[in-house]
Amino acid sequence: MNGKWQKRLFLAVIYTLVFLLVREWLIPIAKLTGTGHLGLFLIFVGLCFALPLAGTPRWLSASLKVVFSAWFITRAYLEGPTGIGAVLRFFAEEFRVNTQALLSGDFAGITDSFRTVLFLALIWMASYLIQFWIETRMSVLLFYGMTLIFITVLDTFSPYRADAAILRILVIGLLLVGLLSLAKLASGQSRMPSLPSAVLMAVPLVLIVGVSGALSQMLPKSEPAWPDPVPFLRSLADGAGSGGPGEAGKIGYGEDDSMLGGPFIGDNTVVFQANVKSGQYWKVETKDTYTMRGWVNSAEEQELIPVGNGTPIADPLLAGKSRDEDTAELTMTHDFKFIVQPYGAQEPAPVEGVQFLKESVTGKVVPFRDRAPVSLERYSVSYSEPAYSLTALRQTMPDKLPESGFERYLQLPDELPQRVRDLAAELTENEPTLYGKARSVERYFSQNGYVYDQLNVASPGAGDDYVDHFLFDSKRGYCDNFSTSMVVLLRSAGIPARWVKGFSEGEDTGRKGETRRFEITNNNAHSWVEAYMPGVGWMPFEPTVGFNGAGGIDYDLNIDDQPEEQQETPEQAEKPEQQKEEKQAAAAGSDFWKSAGEFFSNHRNFFYGAAAVLLAAAVFAWLTRSKWLPKYLVARYRRRQFDREGFERAYGRLLKQLRKYGLTRADGKTLSDYADEVDAHFGGTDMRRLTGAYEENLYGGRETVPRADSLRESWENLIYRTGG
Amino acid sequence: MDEQQKLIRVIDNIEQVMIGKRAVAELSVTALLSGGHVLLEDVPGVGKTMMVRALARSVGADFKRIQFTPDLLPSDVVGVSIYNPRDMEFEFRPGPVMGNIVLADEINRTSPKTQSALLEGMEESSVTIDGKTLPLPDPFFVMATQNPIEYEGTYPLPEAQLDRFLFKIRMGYPTREEELDVLRRSEGQAPIERIEPVLSLEELVEVRSKAEEVLIDDTVKGYIVDLAEATRNSQDIRLGVSPRGSIALMKAARSYAFLRGRGYVTPDDVQYLVPYVFGHRMILQPETRYEGITAEELIERLVIKTKVPVRRAGTR
C-alpha cells in the first residue's frame, strides 16, 4: 500500500471521528430547537467530509452538495405533487417570500426551508474550517474545546442532558487529538511509517483512551462539591430570595386553573395541526373569577347554545370590519373534548351525528354525540378574522360602559393588595379612552423589565397574591402570570376583562398553495386577555413578553383625524433643530478645536462605540493573526519582484514569521544550521534551498536571484506553514 | 578535474592512511592552501607522520622530518656551511627545513633557540645562516607536533610563537571500528606506498592564488572581528586574540570555503574554524584553567553568544 492511500485511510479515520463530533453538535441543536430531519443533516455533514477525501473535484462536490440540499428542502417542505414544475414553482415562491422578508428586515418572517438552507450553508463552511484545522494545522484542539464548552453550557443552562454526550465527546476528542499528534510526529520523520507500524503506534493511544473512558464511566461519582450555580446566579441577579421553585409541572392545556404558578418544563408533543391562511390564536374558553391563586368559573350551570347552521360561534363585531371568510382545517392528535376557535370563528363544518354546543359563559364549544361530549379527530371551522375599528376604539370613553351586565368581569378578591390597585390607577390615569388604558397596561410589562421564563418561576408563598407576587416580587414568569396580572390590573382600573385560554399559533411547517400548515404543540398552550371595549366588543390583548397577540386593528381613521396626531411631531422636532443650529453658529465663531470638542461630546456615545468596536476588531485581528497574516504576506509579496532586494526582504520576513511560529534561532546559530532545523520540523527542503540562495546573495555578493519562481514557491510553502 | 576536486582527492588520499581523521586532513589541506602551518598536539603513535607523508606524496612535494631533541642545534635545522678544503670555500649544506613539507616532531623537546630557528623560517619564509638570508622553498608547510603529556625537560612554546601556527589541532584516538580498520590495513603493503600524486607543486601554487580570490563579505569580516573582540572582552580570558589572529581566521576561512567549492565565505566556515585558529592564541585566566575549562570550550561559549550576521548591513 503506498503512502498516498495510507494517508487517505488515516484521514478517513480522522474524519469519521470528526463526523461523530459534529453529530454531538447537531443532536442538541435539533433537540432544543425542534428541528427535524437530523438524519438528512448528518448525511450532508458526511458529504462535506467524504467528498474531498475521495478526491472529488471541487466543482463536482459543490454541485453534489447543492443538489442534495435542494432534494432535502423539497423532501422536507414540499407537499403534494413533486413534479419538476411543482418543485420549480415551490423554489420560486420560497425565493420570493424570503427575499421579501429579508429586504423588509422581517427576519422572523423567513420560512423554515430558508432557515434550513442557511443552516446547511453554515455546516458547509464549518466543514471547510475543520478541514483546514486537520489538514493544514493538524490540530483540532480548538474545535474539541469548543465542542466541550458548547455541550457543557447546554447541559448547565438548557434542558438538554449531556451525560452520555460528554463521555462520547471525551473519547472521540481524545482519540482525535492523539491521532493527529501522532501524525504530526510522523510528519517530522523523513519517511512515512508503514501501515502496520502506524497502526501499532495508535494502539496504546486507543487502549489508554478506551480504558480510561470505561473506567471513568464505571467508577462511582461523588456528588458535586458545589451546588448547581445556575439558580444561585439567577437569585443573585434578581436580588431577592424568593421561594425556591417548586415541583416543575409539564406544560399543556389543563382544565384546572385554580392553582397557578410554579415552573414548567417544555413539551414538544404535537397536539393538533391547523391548515390556515395565516397564524392564528386558538381560543378554547374564558374564565371570569380570580381567586388570588388562579381562575375558576363563576357559573355553576351554563346555558348550552347550539352553534352552526347560521349561528356564529363568536359574537359579531359591533364596529370595524371582518376580513373575508376563511376556513381552518384542524387535525387533532390529542383527545380534546372541545374545538379550538380562531378569532372571528363563524361556524364549524357539520359533522355527521355531532352537535356543537357553546357554553354561554366560558365560550367553550363542545361537540356532543348522543348527549355526551366527544373529541373530534378532524374538523374545520370557518372564520373571518376581525379587524377592530380604530375610530371606534378612540371613542371608548369610560362613561360609555353599560351600567350592568359586566359585574362578573369586574370581580376582584377583597384581599387584593392595595399596591396592585395603585399601579392600575397610575398606569391608566393619563389615558382618556378605555382602549388607551388597556394598551397602556399591556405595554407596561415589556417596558419594565418583566422576563418570560417557564423554568425558574417561583410559586407565591401561602397567603400571597399570585398577581401581586409577579408584579412586584418575581417579575419573571410565563403567559399565565402576564395575562392574569393584566386582567386584574384592567379590572382594578374599571375595565371589564376576562382571562382567555387556548393555544398560540404554533410552528409554520410548510405550505400548500395559499394555506400554511401549523403544528401546535403542548408548548403552545397559552393564555391571554380579552377586554370589553364599548362600541367594539370583546377584544384580545397580549401582555406576555415575546408574543404577538391575535386580531388586527383596522386603521379606519378619517383623513381629517390624521393631522391631529401628526401635527405634534413636527413641532416637537423643530425645537431641538433650532437649538442645534444656534449652537453650531456659536461654535463657528470660536475656534475650530472647540467645535471639534463639542462635536465629539455631542456624539460621545458614537465615538466610544466606534472606539470599542475598533479596539475589539484590533484585538480580534491580533489574536487571530497567525491565521490571516501568512495569507496577507503571500498576497503582499506576490506583488513584489523577487530581485535581490525583494528576495532578501522576503527572507527576512520569513525569519520573523518562523520566530513567531516558535522556531527561534539562537544568536550564535548560522542560517544554514537553522535551515536544517526548520526543515527537520516541517519536512522538506524548502528552507535549505531558500537559505542557500540567500547566503549566496548576502555573503557571496551575488546581485541576481536565479530561479526566483521556485524560490517563491518554497517561500510561500513555508509562510503558509507558519500559519499552522 | 578542477582544482577543488583535486584537493578533495588529496584529502581522500590522506584519509586512506589516516582512517577516520578526515577533519584533520581537511584542516591540514586548508592550512596548506592558506600558506599557514599546523601544530598537532597529540600523544605519539596516532599517525601524525603518516599523515604528513601522505599529504606530501599527494602534492608531489619534498618531505622532510626533523625529530627535535634537547641537544638539537639551530644549524641542525636550517643547515650549515662547511669548509670544503678542496674548493677552499664554505659550502652550504641545507638542513631539513629546506623542504616543501616539513614534519617537526616533538617541537617542545628542543631548546628555545632551536625552536626559534624553525619559527623564523615559518614566519619569514626564509632562514638566516651565517648572516646570509636564504629563501625557503615555495610552498613551505610545517606540521609540528607536541606531546601534551610530558612536561619534564620540555620547553613549552611561548604564546607569541604559537601565533606562528595557523591551526592547533588535536587528533585523538581512533574509535574502535577505525582502529580495527587500521590493523587490517597495516597487514599488507603500507597504504602510504599506494598513494599517487594528485597535484603538482606548480598546480598547488596556482590553486593557492585562486583560493585567495574567494570573496569574504564585510558582514562576515564583521563577524570575525566580533568573535575576536568577544575573546578580548571575556572575563575568563586574560589575553584575547590579536588582530593577527583575526587575519589568520579570515585567510583560513577563505581556503576552507574554496575547499568546500564555494566562491564566498559564510559564517558557517568561520564558526567551524574558529576553535582551531583562536584556541592557541589566547591565554586563559588562571582560575578558569584551574576549573578545567579548556580554551576550546570557552570559544564554543563565545560562538553561541556572538550574533551571526544574517542581514545586509544597513537593512533592518
PDB file of C-alpha atoms in Angstrom, chain B residues 141-266:
ATOM      1  CA  PHE B 141      54.416  23.900   5.058  1.00  0.00           C
ATOM      2  CA  VAL B 142      55.338  22.901   8.559  1.00  0.00           C
ATOM      3  CA  MET B 143      53.433  20.467  10.606  1.00  0.00           C
ATOM      4  CA  ALA B 144      54.786  20.487  14.130  1.00  0.00           C
ATOM      5  CA  THR B 145      53.752  18.102  16.836  1.00  0.00           C
ATOM      6  CA  GLN B 146      53.996  18.358  20.526  1.00  0.00           C
ATOM      7  CA  ASN B 147      53.325  15.881  23.222  1.00  0.00           C
ATOM      8  CA  PRO B 148      50.984  17.248  25.823  1.00  0.00           C
ATOM      9  CA  ILE B 149      51.744  14.643  28.467  1.00  0.00           C
ATOM     10  CA  GLU B 150      55.395  15.086  29.214  1.00  0.00           C
ATOM     11  CA  TYR B 151      56.464  18.288  30.880  1.00  0.00           C
ATOM     12  CA  GLU B 152      59.781  17.053  32.197  1.00  0.00           C
ATOM     13  CA  GLY B 153      62.588  18.501  30.130  1.00  0.00           C
ATOM     14  CA  THR B 154      60.359  20.276  27.712  1.00  0.00           C
ATOM     15  CA  TYR B 155      60.364  23.858  26.570  1.00  0.00           C
ATOM     16  CA  PRO B 156      56.781  24.871  26.005  1.00  0.00           C
ATOM     17  CA  LEU B 157      56.400  27.245  23.110  1.00  0.00           C
ATOM     18  CA  PRO B 158      55.767  30.820  24.236  1.00  0.00           C
ATOM     19  CA  GLU B 159      52.402  32.298  23.264  1.00  0.00           C
ATOM     20  CA  ALA B 160      53.926  34.701  20.797  1.00  0.00           C
ATOM     21  CA  GLN B 161      55.448  31.841  18.927  1.00  0.00           C
ATOM     22  CA  LEU B 162      52.317  29.734  18.978  1.00  0.00           C
ATOM     23  CA  ASP B 163      50.887  32.574  16.952  1.00  0.00           C
ATOM     24  CA  ARG B 164      53.015  31.380  14.037  1.00  0.00           C
ATOM     25  CA  PHE B 165      50.777  28.345  13.637  1.00  0.00           C
ATOM     26  CA  LEU B 166      47.545  28.788  11.766  1.00  0.00           C
ATOM     27  CA  PHE B 167      45.820  25.858  13.449  1.00  0.00           C
ATOM     28  CA  LYS B 168      46.367  23.914  16.559  1.00  0.00           C
ATOM     29  CA  ILE B 169      44.646  20.577  16.157  1.00  0.00           C
ATOM     30  CA  ARG B 170      44.084  17.712  18.469  1.00  0.00           C
ATOM     31  CA  MET B 171      43.727  14.414  16.788  1.00  0.00           C
ATOM     32  CA  GLY B 172      42.645  11.997  19.474  1.00  0.00           C
ATOM     33  CA  TYR B 173      42.470   8.254  19.364  1.00  0.00           C
ATOM     34  CA  PRO B 174      40.576   6.467  16.651  1.00  0.00           C
ATOM     35  CA  THR B 175      37.301   4.790  17.500  1.00  0.00           C
ATOM     36  CA  ARG B 176      37.168   1.038  17.903  1.00  0.00           C
ATOM     37  CA  GLU B 177      35.974   0.480  14.381  1.00  0.00           C
ATOM     38  CA  GLU B 178      38.583   2.799  12.961  1.00  0.00           C
ATOM     39  CA  GLU B 179      41.355   1.136  14.873  1.00  0.00           C
ATOM     40  CA  LEU B 180      40.257  -2.265  13.663  1.00  0.00           C
ATOM     41  CA  ASP B 181      40.421  -0.894  10.173  1.00  0.00           C
ATOM     42  CA  VAL B 182      43.899   0.440  10.847  1.00  0.00           C
ATOM     43  CA  LEU B 183      45.019  -3.016  11.955  1.00  0.00           C
ATOM     44  CA  ARG B 184      43.576  -4.642   8.885  1.00  0.00           C
ATOM     45  CA  ARG B 185      45.215  -2.255   6.520  1.00  0.00           C
ATOM     46  CA  SER B 186      48.630  -2.438   8.116  1.00  0.00           C
ATOM     47  CA  GLU B 187      48.896  -6.138   7.226  1.00  0.00           C
ATOM     48  CA  GLY B 188      49.651  -5.874   3.543  1.00  0.00           C
ATOM     49  CA  GLN B 189      51.526  -3.246   1.685  1.00  0.00           C
ATOM     50  CA  ALA B 190      51.779   0.001   3.628  1.00  0.00           C
ATOM     51  CA  PRO B 191      48.957   2.169   2.304  1.00  0.00           C
ATOM     52  CA  ILE B 192      51.276   5.114   2.027  1.00  0.00           C
ATOM     53  CA  GLU B 193      53.085   3.391  -0.808  1.00  0.00           C
ATOM     54  CA  ARG B 194      49.954   3.238  -2.870  1.00  0.00           C
ATOM     55  CA  ILE B 195      49.333   6.963  -2.829  1.00  0.00           C
ATOM     56  CA  GLU B 196      49.648   8.629  -6.180  1.00  0.00           C
ATOM     57  CA  PRO B 197      50.331  12.332  -6.548  1.00  0.00           C
ATOM     58  CA  VAL B 198      47.193  14.209  -7.430  1.00  0.00           C
ATOM     59  CA  LEU B 199      48.562  17.675  -7.749  1.00  0.00           C
ATOM     60  CA  SER B 200      51.939  19.043  -8.785  1.00  0.00           C
ATOM     61  CA  LEU B 201      53.687  21.717  -6.756  1.00  0.00           C
ATOM     62  CA  GLU B 202      53.115  24.234  -9.525  1.00  0.00           C
ATOM     63  CA  GLU B 203      49.450  23.474  -9.524  1.00  0.00           C
ATOM     64  CA  LEU B 204      49.390  23.869  -5.778  1.00  0.00           C
ATOM     65  CA  VAL B 205      50.823  27.353  -6.067  1.00  0.00           C
ATOM     66  CA  GLU B 206      48.191  28.168  -8.672  1.00  0.00           C
ATOM     67  CA  VAL B 207      45.382  26.820  -6.531  1.00  0.00           C
ATOM     68  CA  ARG B 208      46.594  28.933  -3.664  1.00  0.00           C
ATOM     69  CA  SER B 209      46.282  32.086  -5.654  1.00  0.00           C
ATOM     70  CA  LYS B 210      42.784  31.062  -6.673  1.00  0.00           C
ATOM     71  CA  ALA B 211      41.824  30.424  -3.085  1.00  0.00           C
ATOM     72  CA  GLU B 212      42.869  33.951  -2.290  1.00  0.00           C
ATOM     73  CA  GLU B 213      40.207  35.193  -4.666  1.00  0.00           C
ATOM     74  CA  VAL B 214      37.413  33.721  -2.549  1.00  0.00           C
ATOM     75  CA  LEU B 215      35.097  36.539  -1.578  1.00  0.00           C
ATOM     76  CA  ILE B 216      34.655  37.431   2.029  1.00  0.00           C
ATOM     77  CA  ASP B 217      31.878  39.908   2.510  1.00  0.00           C
ATOM     78  CA  ASP B 218      32.108  42.717   5.011  1.00  0.00           C
ATOM     79  CA  THR B 219      29.307  41.168   7.021  1.00  0.00           C
ATOM     80  CA  VAL B 220      31.406  38.042   7.527  1.00  0.00           C
ATOM     81  CA  LYS B 221      34.527  40.084   8.216  1.00  0.00           C
ATOM     82  CA  GLY B 222      32.497  41.895  10.820  1.00  0.00           C
ATOM     83  CA  TYR B 223      31.570  38.542  12.316  1.00  0.00           C
ATOM     84  CA  ILE B 224      35.255  37.566  12.582  1.00  0.00           C
ATOM     85  CA  VAL B 225      36.026  40.841  14.321  1.00  0.00           C
ATOM     86  CA  ASP B 226      33.071  40.304  16.664  1.00  0.00           C
ATOM     87  CA  LEU B 227      34.431  36.913  17.627  1.00  0.00           C
ATOM     88  CA  ALA B 228      37.938  38.282  18.213  1.00  0.00           C
ATOM     89  CA  GLU B 229      36.515  41.088  20.311  1.00  0.00           C
ATOM     90  CA  ALA B 230      34.496  38.604  22.294  1.00  0.00           C
ATOM     91  CA  THR B 231      37.704  36.836  23.326  1.00  0.00           C
ATOM     92  CA  ARG B 232      39.165  40.158  24.400  1.00  0.00           C
ATOM     93  CA  ASN B 233      36.136  41.087  26.450  1.00  0.00           C
ATOM     94  CA  SER B 234      35.588  37.751  28.112  1.00  0.00           C
ATOM     95  CA  GLN B 235      36.050  37.548  31.876  1.00  0.00           C
ATOM     96  CA  ASP B 236      37.667  34.157  31.594  1.00  0.00           C
ATOM     97  CA  ILE B 237      40.363  35.167  29.172  1.00  0.00           C
ATOM     98  CA  ARG B 238      43.417  37.095  30.285  1.00  0.00           C
ATOM     99  CA  LEU B 239      44.743  37.810  26.841  1.00  0.00           C
ATOM    100  CA  GLY B 240      42.438  37.743  23.888  1.00  0.00           C
ATOM    101  CA  VAL B 241      43.123  37.101  20.247  1.00  0.00           C
ATOM    102  CA  SER B 242      45.328  39.615  18.416  1.00  0.00           C
ATOM    103  CA  PRO B 243      44.414  41.181  15.062  1.00  0.00           C
ATOM    104  CA  ARG B 244      46.878  38.753  13.587  1.00  0.00           C
ATOM    105  CA  GLY B 245      44.547  36.035  14.837  1.00  0.00           C
ATOM    106  CA  SER B 246      41.639  37.687  13.010  1.00  0.00           C
ATOM    107  CA  ILE B 247      43.686  37.824   9.808  1.00  0.00           C
ATOM    108  CA  ALA B 248      44.569  34.172  10.220  1.00  0.00           C
ATOM    109  CA  LEU B 249      40.940  33.251  10.676  1.00  0.00           C
ATOM    110  CA  MET B 250      39.959  35.187   7.573  1.00  0.00           C
ATOM    111  CA  LYS B 251      42.646  33.513   5.462  1.00  0.00           C
ATOM    112  CA  ALA B 252      41.746  30.097   6.764  1.00  0.00           C
ATOM    113  CA  ALA B 253      38.060  30.715   6.132  1.00  0.00           C
ATOM    114  CA  ARG B 254      38.783  31.609   2.513  1.00  0.00           C
ATOM    115  CA  SER B 255      40.725  28.423   1.945  1.00  0.00           C
ATOM    116  CA  TYR B 256      38.140  26.354   3.695  1.00  0.00           C
ATOM    117  CA  ALA B 257      35.338  27.855   1.594  1.00  0.00           C
ATOM    118  CA  PHE B 258      37.388  27.119  -1.506  1.00  0.00           C
ATOM    119  CA  LEU B 259      37.856  23.570  -0.364  1.00  0.00           C
ATOM    120  CA  ARG B 260      34.096  23.326   0.010  1.00  0.00           C
ATOM    121  CA  GLY B 261      33.722  24.521  -3.555  1.00  0.00           C
ATOM    122  CA  ARG B 262      32.211  27.854  -2.638  1.00  0.00           C
ATOM    123  CA  GLY B 263      33.305  31.210  -4.008  1.00  0.00           C
ATOM    124  CA  TYR B 264      32.461  33.044  -0.807  1.00  0.00           C
ATOM    125  CA  VAL B 265      32.860  32.637   2.917  1.00  0.00           C
ATOM    126  CA  THR B 266      29.841  32.007   5.128  1.00  0.00           C
TER     127      THR B 266
END
